Amino acid sequence: MADEKRKNLTAVQQDYQAFAKERETKRPVLKNCIRAFFVGGLICVIGQAVSYFYMYFFDFTEQTAGNPTVATMVFLSMILTGFGIYDRIAQFAGAGTAVPVTGFGNAVISAAIEHRTEGFVLGVGSNMFKLAGSVILFGTFAAFVIALIKTIAVKWGGLG
Amino acid sequence: MMGMFFWAFVVGGIICVIGQIMMDVFKLTPAHTLSILVVAGAVLDGFGLYEPLIDFAGAGATIPITSFGNALVHGALQEGEQHGIIGVLTGMFEVTSAGISAAIVFGFIGALLFRPKG
Amino acid sequence: MMKKVTLLLVCSLFIVGCAREPEVKDQSLQGKNMIRLNTDGTAHSATMDQSAAQQAVNDIKQKQAIRDAVAVNTKNKLFLAYQVKHMERFHKKQIEKEVQKQLKERFPQHQVVISSDLKLFWKTNELKKQLQKTRMGERKLNEEIEKLKKLSEETA
């Protein structure tokens, strides 16, 4: 698609694009990936520790400990987001903080805090899911389609 | 138990690296990246591959956002088994509610407690 | 800033306090049971025969994929919790089927329940230790096993 677009441009524009591409700061992909790996891994280790905590002190099994663990991680992310620490870690870690559920929490919570000045209904209420909404939408819709296909396949196709 | 921590670290880290590559190499916005990861989680669970990953890596598979898609499909399939197609629709948030409700509740508490910075 | 921090602390204290409540109740209940057991449990019950459990553990531990196992049994119930070696955890479901089948064939007169969950492993171990320390009636043990079974069936 990008190539097609380029063909329609004049020579000058093409030159400019080449020029812009040259000047574009190269993203240090490897370095970013290593950072994402360690920070993301660390968040998951913390999550594992939390779920062991729930299993050890409460009647949660490996299966059921997932939900309270996720809630706890979102709670931690609220505190870190509120004090502005999460954003600082995010600058360093990139996807390492965005991909775990804490990143989802951060997106919701920071939007809520940011729009607080516009009031609770119009500000917080309607802006909370500005960033996270697409995740919920596509997740839910994809899940619906997949589950529908599978259910139909199992019920009438004799699959599974 | 130590193995669990190790594999949670590795698997969780790898999923984050995949996200980072999508952002850096394919130049996607974080919202696109996360959406794709959620859909990927849903698809993997559709093929029955995500559950073994959770068995293997614990929080390394449940903490990344991919598990959100997995949980949605899981709830839908569970209800679908019992109540047919209508169950698919109603069961979707059965398992997932924790992440979203926690985000909503804590998001609002956060908005009450904290003031925007800068 | 300080105000916020204190507010937050109070909030989290509330949450933690409330969350612990059921556990506290549970503990006090357990205490009562212990007392009851110690006073009248001896009168009408002898120690349960745990040879079936022992046999099951020995059998299952022979399997390559299994790291550890622990079991308890009554006359007609057998509960076995086991731990899968980490690299085999991918095939947890399949292993579960194999173990279930093997035990069912081995103990046809028992109702066999198994779990590969770590929490169940801890709980079963606890129960087994308790069995060795205090005498426990058939009925009580059946109840405990039923509790374990319920916990193992919970999903999400």
mmCIF file of C-alpha atoms in Angstrom, chain A residues 20-141:
data_model
loop_
_atom_site.group_PDB
_atom_site.id
_atom_site.type_symbol
_atom_site.label_atom_id
_atom_site.label_comp_id
_atom_site.label_asym_id
_atom_site.label_seq_id
_atom_site.Cartn_x
_atom_site.Cartn_y
_atom_site.Cartn_z
ATOM 1 C CA ALA A 20 12.637 12.537 5.797
ATOM 2 C CA LYS A 21 13.262 8.848 6.054
ATOM 3 C CA GLU A 22 16.977 9.443 6.256
ATOM 4 C CA ARG A 23 16.600 11.998 9.005
ATOM 5 C CA GLU A 24 14.126 9.954 11.007
ATOM 6 C CA THR A 25 15.691 8.941 14.274
ATOM 7 C CA LYS A 26 16.414 5.244 14.141
ATOM 8 C CA ARG A 27 14.540 3.433 16.874
ATOM 9 C CA PRO A 28 16.942 1.358 18.916
ATOM 10 C CA VAL A 29 14.837 -1.762 18.409
ATOM 11 C CA LEU A 30 17.140 -4.224 20.108
ATOM 12 C CA LYS A 31 17.645 -2.059 23.169
ATOM 13 C CA ASN A 32 13.910 -1.422 23.444
ATOM 14 C CA CYS A 33 13.189 -5.120 23.149
ATOM 15 C CA ILE A 34 15.636 -6.014 25.894
ATOM 16 C CA ARG A 35 14.124 -3.397 28.167
ATOM 17 C CA ALA A 36 10.606 -4.573 27.347
ATOM 18 C CA PHE A 37 11.641 -8.149 28.039
ATOM 19 C CA PHE A 38 13.061 -7.447 31.474
ATOM 20 C CA VAL A 39 10.425 -5.027 32.708
ATOM 21 C CA GLY A 40 7.552 -7.087 31.276
ATOM 22 C CA GLY A 41 9.045 -10.264 32.704
ATOM 23 C CA LEU A 42 9.477 -8.609 36.063
ATOM 24 C CA ILE A 43 5.848 -7.487 36.151
ATOM 25 C CA CYS A 44 4.797 -11.064 35.421
ATOM 26 C CA VAL A 45 7.038 -12.359 38.210
ATOM 27 C CA ILE A 46 5.390 -9.901 40.602
ATOM 28 C CA GLY A 47 2.029 -11.182 39.360
ATOM 29 C CA GLN A 48 3.142 -14.758 39.993
ATOM 30 C CA ALA A 49 4.189 -13.810 43.521
ATOM 31 C CA VAL A 50 0.814 -12.155 44.122
ATOM 32 C CA SER A 51 -1.054 -15.226 42.915
ATOM 33 C CA TYR A 52 1.049 -17.478 45.162
ATOM 34 C CA PHE A 53 0.199 -15.100 47.979
ATOM 35 C CA TYR A 54 -3.504 -15.588 47.303
ATOM 36 C CA MET A 55 -3.100 -19.332 47.016
ATOM 37 C CA TYR A 56 -1.112 -19.603 50.202
ATOM 38 C CA PHE A 57 -3.203 -17.424 52.486
ATOM 39 C CA PHE A 58 -6.663 -17.859 50.978
ATOM 40 C CA ASP A 59 -8.648 -20.664 49.434
ATOM 41 C CA PHE A 60 -7.681 -19.906 45.862
ATOM 42 C CA THR A 61 -6.406 -22.544 43.494
ATOM 43 C CA GLU A 62 -4.036 -22.031 40.583
ATOM 44 C CA GLN A 63 -7.150 -21.714 38.426
ATOM 45 C CA THR A 64 -9.066 -19.246 40.552
ATOM 46 C CA ALA A 65 -6.140 -17.106 41.736
ATOM 47 C CA GLY A 66 -6.030 -15.373 38.341
ATOM 48 C CA ASN A 67 -8.874 -12.943 38.969
ATOM 49 C CA PRO A 68 -7.759 -11.508 42.317
ATOM 50 C CA THR A 69 -4.229 -11.335 40.940
ATOM 51 C CA VAL A 70 -5.332 -9.235 37.984
ATOM 52 C CA ALA A 71 -7.363 -6.977 40.286
ATOM 53 C CA THR A 72 -4.376 -6.532 42.583
ATOM 54 C CA MET A 73 -2.081 -5.699 39.691
ATOM 55 C CA VAL A 74 -4.556 -3.072 38.474
ATOM 56 C CA PHE A 75 -4.693 -1.670 42.018
ATOM 57 C CA LEU A 76 -0.899 -1.403 42.121
ATOM 58 C CA SER A 77 -0.944 0.258 38.750
ATOM 59 C CA MET A 78 -3.471 2.797 40.067
ATOM 60 C CA ILE A 79 -1.123 3.805 42.864
ATOM 61 C CA LEU A 80 1.885 4.003 40.568
ATOM 62 C CA THR A 81 -0.095 5.919 37.958
ATOM 63 C CA GLY A 82 -1.462 8.339 40.538
ATOM 64 C CA PHE A 83 1.983 9.283 41.736
ATOM 65 C CA GLY A 84 3.257 9.543 38.184
ATOM 66 C CA ILE A 85 5.692 6.683 38.629
ATOM 67 C CA TYR A 86 4.121 4.405 36.051
ATOM 68 C CA ASP A 87 4.626 6.883 33.234
ATOM 69 C CA ARG A 88 8.272 7.187 34.130
ATOM 70 C CA ILE A 89 8.717 3.409 34.019
ATOM 71 C CA ALA A 90 6.753 3.314 30.770
ATOM 72 C CA GLN A 91 9.130 5.766 29.145
ATOM 73 C CA PHE A 92 11.944 3.397 29.921
ATOM 74 C CA ALA A 93 10.239 0.104 29.191
ATOM 75 C CA GLY A 94 7.866 0.775 26.281
ATOM 76 C CA ALA A 95 5.784 -2.300 25.591
ATOM 77 C CA GLY A 96 7.135 -3.927 28.754
ATOM 78 C CA THR A 97 4.686 -1.820 30.749
ATOM 79 C CA ALA A 98 1.988 -1.486 28.080
ATOM 80 C CA VAL A 99 1.349 -5.159 27.331
ATOM 81 C CA PRO A 100 0.758 -6.462 30.880
ATOM 82 C CA VAL A 101 -2.670 -5.837 32.359
ATOM 83 C CA THR A 102 -1.108 -3.053 34.431
ATOM 84 C CA GLY A 103 -0.749 -1.121 31.185
ATOM 85 C CA PHE A 104 -4.441 -1.561 30.521
ATOM 86 C CA GLY A 105 -5.122 -0.307 34.047
ATOM 87 C CA ASN A 106 -2.760 2.588 33.535
ATOM 88 C CA ALA A 107 -4.535 3.614 30.335
ATOM 89 C CA VAL A 108 -7.924 3.644 32.054
ATOM 90 C CA ILE A 109 -6.758 5.285 35.250
ATOM 91 C CA SER A 110 -4.610 7.982 33.707
ATOM 92 C CA ALA A 111 -7.470 8.938 31.377
ATOM 93 C CA ALA A 112 -9.790 9.124 34.373
ATOM 94 C CA ILE A 113 -7.410 11.321 36.332
ATOM 95 C CA GLU A 114 -6.588 13.532 33.390
ATOM 96 C CA HIS A 115 -10.184 14.403 32.580
ATOM 97 C CA ARG A 116 -11.243 14.912 36.140
ATOM 98 C CA THR A 117 -11.261 18.692 35.744
ATOM 99 C CA GLU A 118 -14.105 18.357 33.230
ATOM 100 C CA GLY A 119 -16.359 16.877 35.866
ATOM 101 C CA PHE A 120 -17.083 13.337 36.915
ATOM 102 C CA VAL A 121 -19.810 12.503 34.431
ATOM 103 C CA LEU A 122 -18.651 14.259 31.286
ATOM 104 C CA GLY A 123 -14.963 14.122 32.098
ATOM 105 C CA VAL A 124 -14.101 10.956 33.978
ATOM 106 C CA GLY A 125 -17.095 8.902 32.915
ATOM 107 C CA SER A 126 -16.920 9.476 29.216
ATOM 108 C CA ASN A 127 -13.156 9.589 28.800
ATOM 109 C CA MET A 128 -12.125 6.687 30.973
ATOM 110 C CA PHE A 129 -12.152 4.145 28.159
ATOM 111 C CA LYS A 130 -10.809 6.451 25.488
ATOM 112 C CA LEU A 131 -7.616 4.434 25.200
ATOM 113 C CA ALA A 132 -8.741 1.088 26.509
ATOM 114 C CA GLY A 133 -12.029 1.022 24.625
ATOM 115 C CA SER A 134 -10.534 -0.361 21.442
ATOM 116 C CA VAL A 135 -8.940 -3.183 23.378
ATOM 117 C CA ILE A 136 -12.280 -4.126 24.913
ATOM 118 C CA LEU A 137 -14.151 -3.743 21.632
ATOM 119 C CA PHE A 138 -11.865 -5.844 19.482
ATOM 120 C CA GLY A 139 -11.246 -8.363 22.222
ATOM 121 C CA THR A 140 -14.928 -8.850 22.821
ATOM 122 C CA PHE A 141 -15.882 -8.994 19.170
#
